[in-house]
Amino acid sequence: ACTDEVYRRRGLMGELLNQAHRSMQADGALFSFLIPATPELFAYYAKFGYTPCFRFGWKTVTATSLTIDPSLSVTAIEQPHSEELLIFLRDKMQERPMCVQHPLSDLHAVVADLRMAGDTMWEVRRGELLVGLAICRAESDGVLLRECVYDDEEAREALIAAIAAHYGRTEVDVIDTTGHEGAYLGMARIIDAEAMLTAYATLHPEAEWKINVTDDELSVNNERYHISGGVCQRMDEASPYDETLTIAQLTHRVLTEENPLMSLMMND
């Protein structure tokens, strides 16, 4: 979103965000995610409870060191919109510990957008069986594998080696899907603290936590919560708690411990 220069510094963007957050809360959303268009905007969105939590990095792989399984065949895909390919991509992304997920309808749009930008999709098969996919972009200073999903390490190595050979490169930069490395790409904000903490408690039944949450934008989140035995419960105002967390601090705490990934977001 952007504001015409004549109308800037009137609080329009802030009001837009506030209305969006209230609408998301009414719709039952747990989180809001966004990608700041410039580094300076990280500080701006932080005023509204957002925190950086999606790292985006690269690992350089030397293709000449890879061993190619002769039973695998790698080809560039001319028509990357087949349901088989997109379902494979979606399902593999869903195997990751935590990442922003794309429904098939979004993946159709993502792949079409990347194709218009010059990216190519590659597949690797073992016989008739699809075992790996990669989306790559060739630039003047190298080749980027912007997404790479596969059944096994042999499929991954075959994709990297074939793509490197196609572009006459000895090295390929592959997206780091761990979330440990690189600069922050996106930001997140909790929309419904109680619902999110209920989900968190279910995923972490070992957690024992009494917190006081503060939220300057969504007052309904200003509560004390007790997470124990896989359950989240509100506490009364007199109950003691372990620590006070702003909504941004809580968001950072629950998301970054999982090293979440955000990719294929049509942001460039």
Tab-separated table of C-alpha atoms in Angstrom:
chain	number	residue	atom	x	y	z
A	1	ALA	CA	0.000	0.000	0.000
A	2	CYS	CA	1.130	3.540	-0.603
A	3	THR	CA	-0.336	7.032	-0.172
A	4	ASP	CA	-0.416	9.811	-2.754
A	5	GLU	CA	2.139	12.425	-1.745
A	6	VAL	CA	-0.531	15.114	-1.312
A	7	TYR	CA	-2.341	13.067	1.333
A	8	ARG	CA	0.615	11.791	3.352
A	9	ARG	CA	1.193	12.355	7.083
A	10	ARG	CA	-2.507	12.391	7.873
A	11	GLY	CA	-2.622	8.973	9.525
A	12	LEU	CA	-4.337	7.263	6.575
A	13	MET	CA	-1.988	4.284	6.475
A	14	GLY	CA	-2.266	3.805	10.224
A	15	GLU	CA	-6.061	3.862	10.026
A	16	LEU	CA	-5.966	1.398	7.128
A	17	LEU	CA	-3.881	-0.983	9.231
A	18	ASN	CA	-6.151	-0.563	12.250
A	19	GLN	CA	-9.247	-1.322	10.193
A	20	ALA	CA	-7.533	-4.286	8.555
A	21	HIS	CA	-6.557	-5.711	11.956
A	22	ARG	CA	-10.095	-5.375	13.301
A	23	SER	CA	-11.497	-6.986	10.159
A	24	MET	CA	-9.007	-9.868	10.422
A	25	GLN	CA	-9.934	-10.375	14.062
A	26	ALA	CA	-13.629	-10.518	13.173
A	27	ASP	CA	-12.798	-13.139	10.527
A	28	GLY	CA	-10.962	-15.320	13.059
A	29	ALA	CA	-7.407	-14.728	11.824
A	30	LEU	CA	-4.599	-15.592	14.239
A	31	PHE	CA	-1.786	-13.696	12.496
A	32	SER	CA	-1.151	-10.956	9.965
A	33	PHE	CA	1.941	-11.229	7.741
A	34	LEU	CA	3.487	-8.591	5.482
A	35	ILE	CA	6.660	-7.829	3.533
A	36	PRO	CA	7.992	-4.263	3.905
A	37	ALA	CA	8.792	-2.790	0.488
A	38	THR	CA	11.935	-1.043	1.806
A	39	PRO	CA	14.179	-1.607	4.847
A	40	GLU	CA	12.967	1.671	6.374
A	41	LEU	CA	9.412	0.337	6.601
A	42	PHE	CA	10.378	-2.276	9.184
A	43	ALA	CA	10.463	0.493	11.781
A	44	TYR	CA	7.151	1.915	10.549
A	45	TYR	CA	5.245	-1.370	10.820
A	46	ALA	CA	6.797	-2.009	14.229
A	47	LYS	CA	4.657	0.882	15.520
A	48	PHE	CA	1.604	-1.292	14.823
A	49	GLY	CA	2.789	-4.401	16.630
A	50	TYR	CA	4.685	-6.129	13.804
A	51	THR	CA	8.016	-7.835	14.356
A	52	PRO	CA	10.597	-9.275	11.909
A	53	CYS	CA	10.430	-13.059	11.952
A	54	PHE	CA	11.002	-14.523	8.484
A	55	ARG	CA	14.633	-14.915	7.486
A	56	PHE	CA	15.478	-15.413	3.827
A	57	GLY	CA	18.960	-16.664	3.010
A	58	TRP	CA	20.979	-18.575	0.437
A	59	LYS	CA	23.404	-21.465	0.476
A	60	THR	CA	25.978	-21.747	-2.303
A	61	VAL	CA	26.253	-25.296	-3.622
A	62	THR	CA	29.165	-26.408	-5.812
A	63	ALA	CA	27.545	-28.440	-8.568
A	64	THR	CA	30.744	-30.215	-9.642
A	65	SER	CA	30.902	-31.995	-6.271
A	66	LEU	CA	27.509	-33.653	-6.720
A	67	THR	CA	26.970	-37.272	-7.722
A	68	ILE	CA	24.142	-37.812	-10.210
A	69	ASP	CA	21.908	-40.852	-9.853
A	70	PRO	CA	21.553	-42.273	-13.408
A	71	SER	CA	17.985	-43.390	-12.674
A	72	LEU	CA	16.891	-39.741	-12.439
A	73	SER	CA	15.923	-37.491	-15.335
A	74	VAL	CA	15.769	-33.692	-15.023
A	75	THR	CA	13.910	-31.472	-17.493
A	76	ALA	CA	12.753	-27.881	-17.779
A	77	ILE	CA	8.963	-27.625	-17.712
A	78	GLU	CA	7.249	-25.842	-20.582
A	79	GLN	CA	3.773	-25.864	-19.018
A	80	PRO	CA	4.255	-25.415	-15.250
A	81	HIS	CA	0.561	-25.194	-14.398
A	82	SER	CA	-0.273	-28.901	-14.168
A	83	GLU	CA	-2.088	-29.934	-11.015
A	84	GLU	CA	0.441	-32.723	-10.447
A	85	LEU	CA	3.318	-30.249	-10.220
A	86	LEU	CA	1.512	-27.693	-8.080
A	87	ILE	CA	0.124	-30.317	-5.688
A	88	PHE	CA	3.644	-31.719	-5.282
A	89	LEU	CA	4.979	-28.224	-4.565
A	90	ARG	CA	2.198	-27.471	-2.075
A	91	ASP	CA	2.525	-30.794	-0.267
A	92	LYS	CA	6.300	-30.490	0.066
A	93	MET	CA	6.018	-26.965	1.447
A	94	GLN	CA	3.521	-28.251	4.006
A	95	GLU	CA	6.110	-30.731	5.299
A	96	ARG	CA	8.243	-27.879	6.612
A	97	PRO	CA	8.122	-27.251	10.385
A	98	MET	CA	6.602	-23.781	9.933
A	99	CYS	CA	6.076	-21.637	6.843
A	100	VAL	CA	3.447	-19.501	5.176
A	101	GLN	CA	1.402	-21.940	3.117
A	102	HIS	CA	-0.045	-21.405	-0.345
A	103	PRO	CA	-3.330	-22.921	-1.525
A	104	LEU	CA	-3.343	-24.257	-5.080
A	105	SER	CA	-5.138	-21.162	-6.397
A	106	ASP	CA	-2.307	-18.969	-5.088
A	107	LEU	CA	0.362	-21.263	-6.516
A	108	HIS	CA	-1.188	-20.936	-9.974
A	109	ALA	CA	-0.814	-17.152	-9.696
A	110	VAL	CA	2.688	-17.389	-8.211
A	111	VAL	CA	3.992	-19.645	-10.973
A	112	ALA	CA	2.421	-17.473	-13.673
A	113	ASP	CA	3.988	-14.354	-12.137
A	114	LEU	CA	7.428	-15.949	-11.885
A	115	ARG	CA	7.235	-17.203	-15.456
A	116	MET	CA	6.501	-13.676	-16.703
A	117	ALA	CA	9.540	-12.483	-14.745
A	118	GLY	CA	11.752	-14.996	-16.533
A	119	ASP	CA	11.953	-17.756	-13.927
A	120	THR	CA	11.866	-21.386	-15.022
A	121	MET	CA	10.564	-24.526	-13.318
A	122	TRP	CA	12.445	-27.811	-13.432
A	123	GLU	CA	11.334	-31.307	-12.501
A	124	VAL	CA	13.191	-34.479	-11.641
A	125	ARG	CA	11.622	-37.894	-12.075
A	126	ARG	CA	12.566	-41.439	-11.181
A	127	GLY	CA	10.919	-43.243	-14.037
A	128	GLU	CA	7.398	-41.795	-14.182
A	129	LEU	CA	7.426	-40.717	-10.545
A	130	LEU	CA	7.853	-37.020	-9.794
A	131	VAL	CA	10.445	-36.715	-6.995
A	132	GLY	CA	11.551	-33.081	-7.097
A	133	LEU	CA	10.836	-29.547	-8.329
A	134	ALA	CA	12.881	-26.362	-8.501
A	135	ILE	CA	12.084	-22.790	-9.510
A	136	CYS	CA	15.153	-20.921	-10.662
A	137	ARG	CA	16.188	-17.496	-11.869
A	138	ALA	CA	19.295	-16.910	-13.969
A	139	GLU	CA	20.965	-13.565	-13.296
A	140	SER	CA	24.134	-11.991	-14.641
A	141	ASP	CA	26.124	-12.950	-11.556
A	142	GLY	CA	24.682	-16.404	-10.906
A	143	VAL	CA	21.732	-18.763	-10.703
A	144	LEU	CA	19.212	-18.721	-7.855
A	145	LEU	CA	17.078	-21.710	-6.893
A	146	ARG	CA	14.245	-19.702	-5.368
A	147	GLU	CA	12.370	-22.846	-4.351
A	148	CYS	CA	13.575	-26.434	-4.253
A	149	VAL	CA	11.444	-29.323	-2.967
A	150	TYR	CA	12.235	-32.998	-3.271
A	151	ASP	CA	11.667	-36.498	-1.922
A	152	ASP	CA	15.311	-37.314	-1.236
A	153	GLU	CA	18.830	-35.898	-1.411
A	154	GLU	CA	19.526	-37.632	-4.725
A	155	ALA	CA	16.665	-35.713	-6.348
A	156	ARG	CA	17.948	-32.423	-4.915
A	157	GLU	CA	21.473	-33.014	-6.190
A	158	ALA	CA	20.209	-33.976	-9.635
A	159	LEU	CA	18.185	-30.752	-9.888
A	160	ILE	CA	21.108	-28.561	-8.845
A	161	ALA	CA	23.601	-30.293	-11.137
A	162	ALA	CA	21.311	-30.180	-14.188
A	163	ILE	CA	20.387	-26.527	-13.710
A	164	ALA	CA	24.026	-25.523	-13.166
A	165	ALA	CA	25.062	-27.374	-16.328
A	166	HIS	CA	22.245	-25.780	-18.342
A	167	TYR	CA	23.439	-22.278	-17.443
A	168	GLY	CA	27.144	-23.098	-17.628
A	169	ARG	CA	27.751	-22.542	-13.906
A	170	THR	CA	29.805	-24.456	-11.368
A	171	GLU	CA	27.865	-23.036	-8.416
A	172	VAL	CA	24.191	-22.440	-7.660
A	173	ASP	CA	22.661	-20.422	-4.829
A	174	VAL	CA	19.849	-22.427	-3.201
A	175	ILE	CA	17.202	-20.992	-0.861
A	176	ASP	CA	17.946	-21.732	2.792
A	177	THR	CA	14.730	-23.223	4.169
A	178	THR	CA	15.870	-23.467	7.796
A	179	GLY	CA	15.048	-19.856	8.697
A	180	HIS	CA	18.366	-19.580	10.563
A	181	GLU	CA	20.294	-17.556	7.989
A	182	GLY	CA	19.933	-14.366	5.954
A	183	ALA	CA	18.203	-11.048	6.363
A	184	TYR	CA	14.615	-10.676	7.505
A	185	LEU	CA	12.163	-10.718	4.598
A	186	GLY	CA	8.809	-10.422	6.333
A	187	MET	CA	7.070	-9.351	9.514
A	188	ALA	CA	4.220	-10.793	11.541
A	189	ARG	CA	1.695	-9.669	14.107
A	190	ILE	CA	-0.643	-11.652	16.328
A	191	ILE	CA	-4.271	-10.709	15.664
A	192	ASP	CA	-6.041	-12.900	18.236
A	193	ALA	CA	-3.772	-13.566	21.220
A	194	GLU	CA	-6.076	-15.994	23.022
A	195	ALA	CA	-6.759	-18.118	19.937
A	196	MET	CA	-3.084	-18.126	19.018
A	197	LEU	CA	-2.002	-19.109	22.540
A	198	THR	CA	-4.635	-21.856	22.569
A	199	ALA	CA	-3.083	-23.263	19.389
A	200	TYR	CA	0.404	-22.799	20.858
A	201	ALA	CA	-0.555	-24.668	24.035
A	202	THR	CA	-1.895	-27.564	21.976
A	203	LEU	CA	1.381	-27.774	20.038
A	204	HIS	CA	3.479	-27.418	23.213
A	205	PRO	CA	1.770	-29.386	26.007
A	206	GLU	CA	5.003	-29.186	28.007
A	207	ALA	CA	4.841	-25.373	28.201
A	208	GLU	CA	4.174	-23.713	31.568
A	209	TRP	CA	3.720	-19.976	31.160
A	210	LYS	CA	1.898	-17.121	32.864
A	211	ILE	CA	2.037	-13.916	30.842
A	212	ASN	CA	0.529	-10.468	30.746
A	213	VAL	CA	-0.021	-9.383	27.124
A	214	THR	CA	-0.280	-5.723	26.090
A	215	ASP	CA	-1.543	-4.552	22.697
A	216	ASP	CA	-1.874	-0.843	21.865
A	217	GLU	CA	-3.938	-1.518	18.724
A	218	LEU	CA	-6.306	-4.365	19.624
A	219	SER	CA	-7.435	-3.900	23.203
A	220	VAL	CA	-9.158	-7.304	23.346
A	221	ASN	CA	-5.677	-8.848	23.491
A	222	ASN	CA	-4.819	-7.016	26.746
A	223	GLU	CA	-5.198	-9.999	29.063
A	224	ARG	CA	-3.307	-12.318	31.394
A	225	TYR	CA	-2.966	-15.880	30.140
A	226	HIS	CA	-1.942	-19.151	31.762
A	227	ILE	CA	-0.583	-21.867	29.448
A	228	SER	CA	-0.276	-25.258	31.122
A	229	GLY	CA	-0.827	-28.903	30.188
A	230	GLY	CA	-1.758	-28.061	26.619
A	231	VAL	CA	-4.452	-25.569	27.636
A	232	CYS	CA	-4.602	-21.764	27.557
A	233	GLN	CA	-6.847	-19.970	30.053
A	234	ARG	CA	-7.413	-16.329	30.902
A	235	MET	CA	-6.451	-15.227	34.409
A	236	ASP	CA	-8.098	-12.484	36.430
A	237	GLU	CA	-6.436	-9.101	36.877
A	238	ALA	CA	-5.134	-9.957	40.335
A	239	SER	CA	-3.364	-13.158	39.293
A	240	PRO	CA	0.445	-13.137	39.353
A	241	TYR	CA	2.319	-13.668	36.102
A	242	ASP	CA	5.857	-14.487	34.998
A	243	GLU	CA	6.403	-11.622	32.552
A	244	THR	CA	4.754	-8.887	30.518
A	245	LEU	CA	5.067	-9.096	26.734
A	246	THR	CA	3.935	-6.627	24.107
A	247	ILE	CA	2.061	-8.163	21.195
A	248	ALA	CA	5.211	-7.798	19.077
A	249	GLN	CA	7.366	-9.519	21.696
A	250	LEU	CA	4.870	-12.361	21.992
A	251	THR	CA	4.739	-12.747	18.206
A	252	HIS	CA	8.518	-12.895	18.005
A	253	ARG	CA	8.707	-15.395	20.855
A	254	VAL	CA	6.222	-17.935	19.474
A	255	LEU	CA	7.229	-17.696	15.810
A	256	THR	CA	11.003	-17.305	15.748
A	257	GLU	CA	11.585	-20.338	17.969
A	258	GLU	CA	10.194	-22.373	15.053
A	259	ASN	CA	12.398	-20.620	12.411
A	260	PRO	CA	9.470	-19.932	10.065
A	261	LEU	CA	9.920	-19.556	6.306
A	262	MET	CA	8.177	-17.261	3.829
A	263	SER	CA	8.761	-17.888	0.113
A	264	LEU	CA	7.108	-17.513	-3.307
A	265	MET	CA	5.323	-14.362	-2.162
A	266	MET	CA	5.268	-12.418	-5.477
A	267	ASN	CA	7.226	-9.622	-3.812
A	268	ASP	CA	9.778	-8.984	-6.572
